[in-house]
mmCIF file of C-alpha atoms in Angstrom:
data_model
loop_
_atom_site.group_PDB
_atom_site.id
_atom_site.type_symbol
_atom_site.label_atom_id
_atom_site.label_comp_id
_atom_site.label_asym_id
_atom_site.label_seq_id
_atom_site.Cartn_x
_atom_site.Cartn_y
_atom_site.Cartn_z
ATOM 1 C CA UNK A 8 88.634 -3.200 50.395
ATOM 2 C CA UNK A 9 85.940 -5.925 50.427
ATOM 3 C CA UNK A 10 84.352 -7.000 47.131
ATOM 4 C CA UNK A 11 80.948 -5.752 48.311
ATOM 5 C CA UNK A 12 82.356 -2.314 49.187
ATOM 6 C CA UNK A 13 84.162 -2.222 45.835
ATOM 7 C CA UNK A 14 80.874 -3.046 44.041
ATOM 8 C CA UNK A 15 79.025 -0.270 45.861
ATOM 9 C CA UNK A 16 81.751 2.227 44.923
ATOM 10 C CA UNK A 17 81.573 1.067 41.289
ATOM 11 C CA UNK A 18 77.806 1.615 41.242
ATOM 12 C CA UNK A 19 78.188 5.124 42.650
ATOM 13 C CA UNK A 20 80.891 5.937 40.079
ATOM 14 C CA UNK A 21 78.741 4.740 37.186
ATOM 15 C CA UNK A 22 75.710 6.660 38.406
ATOM 16 C CA UNK A 23 77.689 9.896 38.860
ATOM 17 C CA UNK A 24 79.839 9.660 35.715
ATOM 18 C CA UNK A 25 78.272 9.964 32.233
ATOM 19 C CA UNK A 26 81.399 8.372 30.731
ATOM 20 C CA UNK A 27 81.281 5.381 33.075
ATOM 21 C CA UNK A 28 77.530 5.062 32.601
ATOM 22 C CA UNK A 29 78.030 4.430 28.903
ATOM 23 C CA UNK A 30 80.203 1.410 29.697
ATOM 24 C CA UNK A 31 77.803 -0.320 32.103
ATOM 25 C CA UNK A 32 75.063 -2.609 30.791
ATOM 26 C CA UNK A 33 72.491 -1.671 33.433
ATOM 27 C CA UNK A 34 73.518 1.951 34.005
ATOM 28 C CA UNK A 35 69.969 3.234 33.449
ATOM 29 C CA UNK A 36 68.619 0.803 36.023
ATOM 30 C CA UNK A 37 71.410 1.674 38.467
ATOM 31 C CA UNK A 38 70.521 5.348 38.075
ATOM 32 C CA UNK A 39 66.840 4.640 38.710
ATOM 33 C CA UNK A 40 67.749 2.589 41.759
ATOM 34 C CA UNK A 41 69.960 5.248 43.322
ATOM 35 C CA UNK A 42 68.404 8.522 42.188
ATOM 36 C CA UNK A 43 64.710 7.697 41.854
ATOM 37 C CA UNK A 44 64.329 4.927 44.442
ATOM 38 C CA UNK A 45 67.088 6.312 46.714
ATOM 39 C CA UNK A 46 68.594 2.901 47.505
ATOM 40 C CA UNK A 47 72.091 2.619 48.965
ATOM 41 C CA UNK A 48 73.987 -0.081 47.006
ATOM 42 C CA UNK A 49 75.973 -1.000 50.113
ATOM 43 C CA UNK A 50 72.913 -1.408 52.346
ATOM 44 C CA UNK A 51 71.756 -4.890 53.267
ATOM 45 C CA UNK A 52 69.140 -6.205 50.810
ATOM 46 C CA UNK A 53 65.521 -5.586 51.626
ATOM 47 C CA UNK A 54 64.478 -8.832 53.360
ATOM 48 C CA UNK A 55 60.993 -8.218 54.708
ATOM 49 C CA UNK A 56 58.229 -10.578 53.615
ATOM 50 C CA UNK A 57 54.482 -10.338 53.691
ATOM 51 C CA UNK A 58 52.563 -12.292 56.274
ATOM 52 C CA UNK A 59 50.778 -15.487 55.253
ATOM 53 C CA UNK A 60 47.471 -13.601 55.156
ATOM 54 C CA UNK A 61 48.953 -10.853 52.984
ATOM 55 C CA UNK A 62 50.516 -13.377 50.616
ATOM 56 C CA UNK A 63 47.194 -15.190 50.357
ATOM 57 C CA UNK A 64 45.459 -11.943 49.398
ATOM 58 C CA UNK A 65 48.038 -11.169 46.693
ATOM 59 C CA UNK A 66 47.765 -14.714 45.359
ATOM 60 C CA UNK A 67 43.987 -14.459 45.219
ATOM 61 C CA UNK A 68 44.310 -11.219 43.259
ATOM 62 C CA UNK A 69 46.465 -13.081 40.719
ATOM 63 C CA UNK A 70 44.422 -16.287 40.830
ATOM 64 C CA UNK A 71 44.077 -16.797 37.070
ATOM 65 C CA UNK A 72 47.769 -16.109 36.472
ATOM 66 C CA UNK A 73 48.762 -18.647 39.137
ATOM 67 C CA UNK A 74 46.334 -21.256 37.835
ATOM 68 C CA UNK A 75 47.509 -20.986 34.231
ATOM 69 C CA UNK A 76 51.178 -20.682 35.145
ATOM 70 C CA UNK A 77 51.331 -23.719 37.458
ATOM 71 C CA UNK A 78 51.819 -26.477 34.828
ATOM 72 C CA UNK A 79 54.229 -24.282 32.846
ATOM 73 C CA UNK A 80 56.316 -23.640 35.950
ATOM 74 C CA UNK A 81 56.311 -27.362 36.710
ATOM 75 C CA UNK A 82 57.760 -28.143 33.264
ATOM 76 C CA UNK A 83 60.355 -25.388 33.516
ATOM 77 C CA UNK A 84 61.377 -26.539 36.991
ATOM 78 C CA UNK A 85 62.065 -30.107 35.855
ATOM 79 C CA UNK A 86 65.075 -28.800 33.947
ATOM 80 C CA UNK A 87 66.085 -25.688 35.870
ATOM 81 C CA UNK A 88 65.875 -27.047 39.412
ATOM 82 C CA UNK A 89 68.073 -30.038 38.560
ATOM 83 C CA UNK A 90 70.755 -27.479 37.690
ATOM 84 C CA UNK A 91 70.461 -25.873 41.130
ATOM 85 C CA UNK A 92 68.220 -22.988 40.076
ATOM 86 C CA UNK A 93 64.990 -21.697 41.574
ATOM 87 C CA UNK A 94 61.975 -20.875 39.388
ATOM 88 C CA UNK A 95 59.877 -17.941 40.559
ATOM 89 C CA UNK A 96 56.663 -16.227 39.487
ATOM 90 C CA UNK A 97 56.002 -12.636 40.509
ATOM 91 C CA UNK A 98 52.997 -10.396 40.053
ATOM 92 C CA UNK A 99 53.101 -7.060 38.222
ATOM 93 C CA UNK A 100 54.279 -5.339 41.388
ATOM 94 C CA UNK A 101 57.366 -7.541 41.718
ATOM 95 C CA UNK A 102 56.063 -9.600 44.646
ATOM 96 C CA UNK A 103 57.048 -13.272 44.433
ATOM 97 C CA UNK A 104 53.852 -15.356 44.417
ATOM 98 C CA UNK A 105 55.102 -18.881 43.748
ATOM 99 C CA UNK A 106 58.300 -20.883 43.528
ATOM 100 C CA UNK A 107 59.695 -24.173 42.320
ATOM 101 C CA UNK A 108 62.904 -25.162 44.114
ATOM 102 C CA UNK A 109 64.538 -28.350 45.349
ATOM 103 C CA UNK A 110 64.219 -28.866 49.084
ATOM 104 C CA UNK A 111 68.002 -28.955 49.467
ATOM 105 C CA UNK A 112 68.401 -25.571 47.742
ATOM 106 C CA UNK A 113 65.462 -23.756 49.322
ATOM 107 C CA UNK A 114 67.373 -22.622 52.411
ATOM 108 C CA UNK A 115 70.087 -20.869 50.412
ATOM 109 C CA UNK A 116 67.639 -19.060 48.122
ATOM 110 C CA UNK A 117 65.349 -18.088 50.987
ATOM 111 C CA UNK A 118 68.375 -16.711 52.833
ATOM 112 C CA UNK A 119 68.847 -14.411 49.816
ATOM 113 C CA UNK A 120 65.144 -13.509 50.170
ATOM 114 C CA UNK A 121 64.184 -15.275 46.942
ATOM 115 C CA UNK A 122 60.978 -16.625 48.457
ATOM 116 C CA UNK A 123 57.211 -16.128 48.194
ATOM 117 C CA UNK A 124 56.107 -12.911 49.859
ATOM 118 C CA UNK A 125 59.321 -11.025 49.030
ATOM 119 C CA UNK A 126 59.272 -7.773 47.095
ATOM 120 C CA UNK A 127 61.748 -7.824 44.203
ATOM 121 C CA UNK A 128 60.583 -4.680 42.452
ATOM 122 C CA UNK A 129 63.311 -2.249 41.424
ATOM 123 C CA UNK A 130 62.035 0.109 44.081
ATOM 124 C CA UNK A 131 62.807 -2.465 46.775
ATOM 125 C CA UNK A 132 65.919 -4.262 45.522
ATOM 126 C CA UNK A 133 67.347 -2.105 42.761
ATOM 127 C CA UNK A 134 68.537 -3.763 39.574
ATOM 128 C CA UNK A 135 67.494 -7.447 39.488
ATOM 129 C CA UNK A 136 65.902 -10.024 37.200
ATOM 130 C CA UNK A 137 62.322 -9.416 38.321
ATOM 131 C CA UNK A 138 62.241 -5.694 39.034
ATOM 132 C CA UNK A 139 64.251 -4.576 36.007
ATOM 133 C CA UNK A 140 62.244 -6.889 33.750
ATOM 134 C CA UNK A 141 59.082 -5.140 34.967
ATOM 135 C CA UNK A 142 60.596 -1.658 34.772
ATOM 136 C CA UNK A 143 61.778 -2.122 31.180
ATOM 137 C CA UNK A 144 59.075 -4.504 29.939
ATOM 138 C CA UNK A 145 61.582 -6.862 28.342
ATOM 139 C CA UNK A 146 63.514 -10.051 29.127
ATOM 140 C CA UNK A 147 66.684 -9.425 31.121
ATOM 141 C CA UNK A 148 69.590 -11.468 32.410
ATOM 142 C CA UNK A 149 71.267 -9.805 35.374
ATOM 143 C CA UNK A 150 74.677 -11.299 36.079
ATOM 144 C CA UNK A 151 76.126 -11.256 39.566
ATOM 145 C CA UNK A 152 77.935 -7.901 39.496
ATOM 146 C CA UNK A 153 75.199 -6.268 37.420
ATOM 147 C CA UNK A 154 72.862 -6.289 40.423
ATOM 148 C CA UNK A 155 72.534 -2.931 42.154
ATOM 149 C CA UNK A 156 72.811 -4.054 45.760
ATOM 150 C CA UNK A 157 76.144 -5.523 46.823
ATOM 151 C CA UNK A 158 74.298 -8.194 48.779
ATOM 152 C CA UNK A 159 72.718 -9.589 45.599
ATOM 153 C CA UNK A 160 75.915 -9.968 43.559
ATOM 154 C CA UNK A 161 76.107 -13.694 44.254
ATOM 155 C CA UNK A 162 73.024 -14.255 42.078
ATOM 156 C CA UNK A 163 72.443 -14.595 38.350
ATOM 157 C CA UNK A 164 68.796 -13.877 37.516
ATOM 158 C CA UNK A 165 66.979 -14.400 34.224
ATOM 159 C CA UNK A 166 63.578 -12.680 34.030
ATOM 160 C CA UNK A 167 60.933 -12.871 31.296
ATOM 161 C CA UNK A 168 57.804 -10.672 31.301
ATOM 162 C CA UNK A 169 54.323 -12.175 31.163
ATOM 163 C CA UNK A 170 51.795 -9.899 29.466
ATOM 164 C CA UNK A 171 48.071 -10.097 30.152
ATOM 165 C CA UNK A 172 45.197 -10.359 27.701
ATOM 166 C CA UNK A 173 44.960 -6.565 27.343
ATOM 167 C CA UNK A 174 48.681 -6.116 26.699
ATOM 168 C CA UNK A 175 49.449 -5.078 30.268
ATOM 169 C CA UNK A 176 52.211 -6.573 32.398
ATOM 170 C CA UNK A 177 50.839 -9.426 34.497
ATOM 171 C CA UNK A 178 54.064 -10.640 36.105
ATOM 172 C CA UNK A 179 57.500 -12.143 35.572
ATOM 173 C CA UNK A 180 58.956 -15.630 35.368
ATOM 174 C CA UNK A 181 62.410 -15.554 36.912
ATOM 175 C CA UNK A 182 65.009 -18.309 37.006
ATOM 176 C CA UNK A 183 67.788 -17.543 39.473
ATOM 177 C CA UNK A 184 71.065 -19.271 40.240
ATOM 178 C CA UNK A 185 73.612 -18.807 43.015
ATOM 179 C CA UNK A 186 76.240 -20.997 41.346
ATOM 180 C CA UNK A 187 79.690 -19.545 40.719
ATOM 181 C CA UNK A 188 80.143 -21.764 37.658
ATOM 182 C CA UNK A 189 77.118 -20.449 35.742
ATOM 183 C CA UNK A 190 78.293 -19.956 32.145
ATOM 184 C CA UNK A 191 77.060 -17.392 29.664
ATOM 185 C CA UNK A 192 75.958 -20.131 27.270
ATOM 186 C CA UNK A 193 73.897 -21.943 29.869
ATOM 187 C CA UNK A 194 72.392 -18.694 31.136
ATOM 188 C CA UNK A 195 71.339 -17.815 27.577
ATOM 189 C CA UNK A 196 69.660 -21.202 27.190
ATOM 190 C CA UNK A 197 67.826 -20.820 30.506
ATOM 191 C CA UNK A 198 66.773 -17.280 29.582
ATOM 192 C CA UNK A 199 65.268 -18.478 26.285
ATOM 193 C CA UNK A 200 63.450 -21.276 28.089
ATOM 194 C CA UNK A 201 62.019 -18.787 30.579
ATOM 195 C CA UNK A 202 60.886 -16.540 27.717
ATOM 196 C CA UNK A 203 59.167 -19.473 26.020
ATOM 197 C CA UNK A 204 57.403 -20.333 29.289
ATOM 198 C CA UNK A 205 56.270 -16.710 29.703
ATOM 199 C CA UNK A 206 54.860 -16.682 26.172
ATOM 200 C CA UNK A 207 52.973 -19.918 26.771
ATOM 201 C CA UNK A 208 51.352 -18.404 29.840
ATOM 202 C CA UNK A 209 50.531 -15.232 27.917
ATOM 203 C CA UNK A 210 48.865 -17.221 25.133
ATOM 204 C CA UNK A 211 46.799 -19.233 27.611
ATOM 205 C CA UNK A 212 45.775 -16.071 29.484
ATOM 206 C CA UNK A 213 44.590 -14.558 26.202
ATOM 207 C CA UNK A 214 42.598 -17.634 25.140
ATOM 208 C CA UNK A 215 40.963 -17.835 28.555
ATOM 209 C CA UNK A 216 39.998 -14.163 28.462
ATOM 210 C CA UNK A 217 38.398 -14.578 25.033
ATOM 211 C CA UNK A 218 36.692 -17.936 25.332
ATOM 212 C CA UNK A 219 34.100 -18.298 22.580
ATOM 213 C CA UNK A 220 35.909 -15.941 20.214
ATOM 214 C CA UNK A 221 37.859 -17.063 17.182
ATOM 215 C CA UNK A 222 41.588 -16.876 17.902
ATOM 216 C CA UNK A 223 43.913 -16.184 15.002
ATOM 217 C CA UNK A 224 47.644 -15.751 14.741
ATOM 218 C CA UNK A 225 48.455 -12.207 13.684
ATOM 219 C CA UNK A 226 51.996 -12.788 12.482
ATOM 220 C CA UNK A 227 54.673 -15.320 11.544
ATOM 221 C CA UNK A 228 54.012 -17.558 14.546
ATOM 222 C CA UNK A 229 52.724 -17.498 18.103
ATOM 223 C CA UNK A 230 56.209 -17.852 19.577
ATOM 224 C CA UNK A 231 57.984 -15.605 17.083
ATOM 225 C CA UNK A 232 60.748 -13.281 18.331
ATOM 226 C CA UNK A 233 58.255 -10.418 18.451
ATOM 227 C CA UNK A 234 56.193 -12.280 21.062
ATOM 228 C CA UNK A 235 52.765 -13.887 21.236
ATOM 229 C CA UNK A 236 50.780 -12.515 18.291
ATOM 230 C CA UNK A 237 47.117 -13.439 18.657
ATOM 231 C CA UNK A 238 43.847 -11.773 17.740
ATOM 232 C CA UNK A 239 40.351 -12.506 19.054
ATOM 233 C CA UNK A 240 37.468 -12.007 16.586
ATOM 234 C CA UNK A 241 33.742 -11.908 17.316
ATOM 235 C CA UNK A 242 30.861 -13.198 15.139
ATOM 236 C CA UNK A 243 30.925 -10.011 13.096
ATOM 237 C CA UNK A 244 34.643 -10.362 12.399
ATOM 238 C CA UNK A 245 35.526 -7.395 14.628
ATOM 239 C CA UNK A 246 38.852 -7.537 16.450
ATOM 240 C CA UNK A 247 37.784 -7.636 20.105
ATOM 241 C CA UNK A 248 41.177 -8.541 21.555
ATOM 242 C CA UNK A 249 44.847 -8.478 20.652
ATOM 243 C CA UNK A 250 48.009 -9.413 22.491
ATOM 244 C CA UNK A 251 50.667 -6.796 23.119
ATOM 245 C CA UNK A 252 52.884 -8.052 20.298
ATOM 246 C CA UNK A 253 49.946 -8.199 17.864
ATOM 247 C CA UNK A 254 49.027 -4.605 18.674
ATOM 248 C CA UNK A 255 52.575 -3.472 17.948
ATOM 249 C CA UNK A 256 52.916 -5.653 14.834
ATOM 250 C CA UNK A 257 49.673 -4.391 13.271
ATOM 251 C CA UNK A 258 49.756 -0.858 14.684
ATOM 252 C CA UNK A 259 46.526 -1.364 16.632
ATOM 253 C CA UNK A 260 45.575 1.402 19.059
ATOM 254 C CA UNK A 261 43.427 0.730 22.149
ATOM 255 C CA UNK A 262 40.612 2.750 20.540
ATOM 256 C CA UNK A 263 40.472 0.345 17.591
ATOM 257 C CA UNK A 264 39.841 -2.750 19.711
ATOM 258 C CA UNK A 265 36.195 -3.714 19.228
ATOM 259 C CA UNK A 266 35.818 -1.233 16.373
ATOM 260 C CA UNK A 267 37.947 -2.459 13.478
ATOM 261 C CA UNK A 268 36.998 -5.379 11.187
ATOM 262 C CA UNK A 269 39.644 -8.032 10.708
ATOM 263 C CA UNK A 270 39.438 -7.488 6.949
ATOM 264 C CA UNK A 271 40.832 -3.998 7.421
ATOM 265 C CA UNK A 272 43.999 -5.490 8.905
ATOM 266 C CA UNK A 273 44.583 -8.138 6.241
ATOM 267 C CA UNK A 274 47.915 -7.570 4.584
ATOM 268 C CA UNK A 275 48.935 -4.748 6.931
ATOM 269 C CA UNK A 276 51.554 -6.857 8.689
ATOM 270 C CA UNK A 277 54.991 -7.181 7.047
ATOM 271 C CA UNK A 278 54.181 -10.701 5.885
ATOM 272 C CA UNK A 279 50.388 -10.566 5.655
ATOM 273 C CA UNK A 280 50.205 -13.034 8.531
ATOM 274 C CA UNK A 281 46.526 -12.398 9.356
ATOM 275 C CA UNK A 282 45.383 -13.141 5.806
ATOM 276 C CA UNK A 283 47.312 -16.409 5.822
ATOM 277 C CA UNK A 284 45.913 -17.377 9.223
ATOM 278 C CA UNK A 285 42.311 -16.657 8.165
ATOM 279 C CA UNK A 286 42.684 -18.538 4.912
ATOM 280 C CA UNK A 287 44.136 -21.545 6.754
ATOM 281 C CA UNK A 288 41.335 -21.494 9.366
ATOM 282 C CA UNK A 289 38.664 -21.414 6.664
ATOM 283 C CA UNK A 290 40.353 -24.170 4.672
ATOM 284 C CA UNK A 291 40.482 -26.385 7.759
ATOM 285 C CA UNK A 292 36.798 -25.737 8.487
ATOM 286 C CA UNK A 293 35.886 -26.709 4.934
ATOM 287 C CA UNK A 294 37.977 -29.872 5.126
ATOM 288 C CA UNK A 295 36.389 -30.911 8.444
ATOM 289 C CA UNK A 296 32.937 -30.498 6.930
ATOM 290 C CA UNK A 297 33.572 -32.175 3.604
ATOM 291 C CA UNK A 298 33.402 -28.927 1.655
ATOM 292 C CA UNK A 299 30.012 -27.919 3.103
ATOM 293 C CA UNK A 300 30.166 -24.125 3.259
ATOM 294 C CA UNK A 301 27.209 -23.707 5.616
ATOM 295 C CA UNK A 302 28.665 -26.170 8.129
ATOM 296 C CA UNK A 303 32.131 -24.605 7.855
ATOM 297 C CA UNK A 304 30.662 -21.150 8.474
ATOM 298 C CA UNK A 305 28.823 -22.429 11.558
ATOM 299 C CA UNK A 306 32.063 -23.934 12.889
ATOM 300 C CA UNK A 307 33.749 -20.538 12.571
ATOM 301 C CA UNK A 308 30.824 -18.645 14.082
ATOM 302 C CA UNK A 309 30.153 -16.549 10.962
ATOM 303 C CA UNK A 310 27.343 -16.388 8.425
ATOM 304 C CA UNK A 311 27.345 -18.236 5.101
ATOM 305 C CA UNK A 312 27.417 -14.948 3.166
ATOM 306 C CA UNK A 313 30.348 -13.699 5.236
ATOM 307 C CA UNK A 314 32.194 -16.955 4.580
ATOM 308 C CA UNK A 315 31.719 -16.597 0.818
ATOM 309 C CA UNK A 316 32.816 -12.952 0.914
ATOM 310 C CA UNK A 317 35.957 -13.711 2.866
ATOM 311 C CA UNK A 318 36.734 -16.773 0.741
ATOM 312 C CA UNK A 319 36.628 -14.592 -2.370
ATOM 313 C CA UNK A 320 38.898 -11.938 -0.869
ATOM 314 C CA UNK A 321 41.396 -14.629 0.189
ATOM 315 C CA UNK A 322 41.287 -16.492 -3.150
ATOM 316 C CA UNK A 323 39.916 -19.605 -1.460
ATOM 317 C CA UNK A 324 37.943 -21.509 -4.064
ATOM 318 C CA UNK A 325 34.525 -22.709 -2.798
#
């Protein structure tokens, strides 16, 4: 029996057997692929691509994401591509928008349909680094035999979600390898690097969406394990924007955005991160302006009275 036929039989067994499903790392994704998306694991991988005009339209729809991601992808590619990997950026629908790959490796990856214009959603390809990352909203590393389709089992794919300024999924950064000698340690390192790149893009998307607002860290650090934790505050100190991780960390509901004062959130996080961030921002403004409260308040976009009130609540002597 060929290895591809054996893989397809294994997938069917896992999907049909509750006992086997508990032993497979991507059993839930395999079940979605077979039962919900009705994909045959033995069928040849979906290899259709959009036309140039269709790709251009999808890229235009994700223009800001592509613009902000470009330098981040370039940095990631300098390390990953030298190791024979391809670096890909998809939109929220799983369509590959952009790539970074060495010319000598492009043919092999494109033959596996890892190319701009290809649909790598779970509904098209089953379990994979892009589609399963989108379906589960979390970073994933899909080793060769963990892919759903037999034709994709030569790949190892590491996907990291990119969240937009409103906490919605904007796309995925995926680093894929076709090397047989890919080790677990190296894959873990690449996966962490991809996650860091995704968080950098998310932070830049948020700052761009809230230009003119004050941006504060809402937790223990922008690149903390919980994700990018940033808040945007207006002149009246209302929280007008929050990243996905910040919303979860502080328990912010969509209805509270634009309605809740930042003061009401101070100390609500497990480590009081917002209070520390506000105190630090005010202290820096004072230092830049030689202790002049009026000038510091202007720098922060708040009134002098508001500055004094907040300084008192944060035990910042002025």
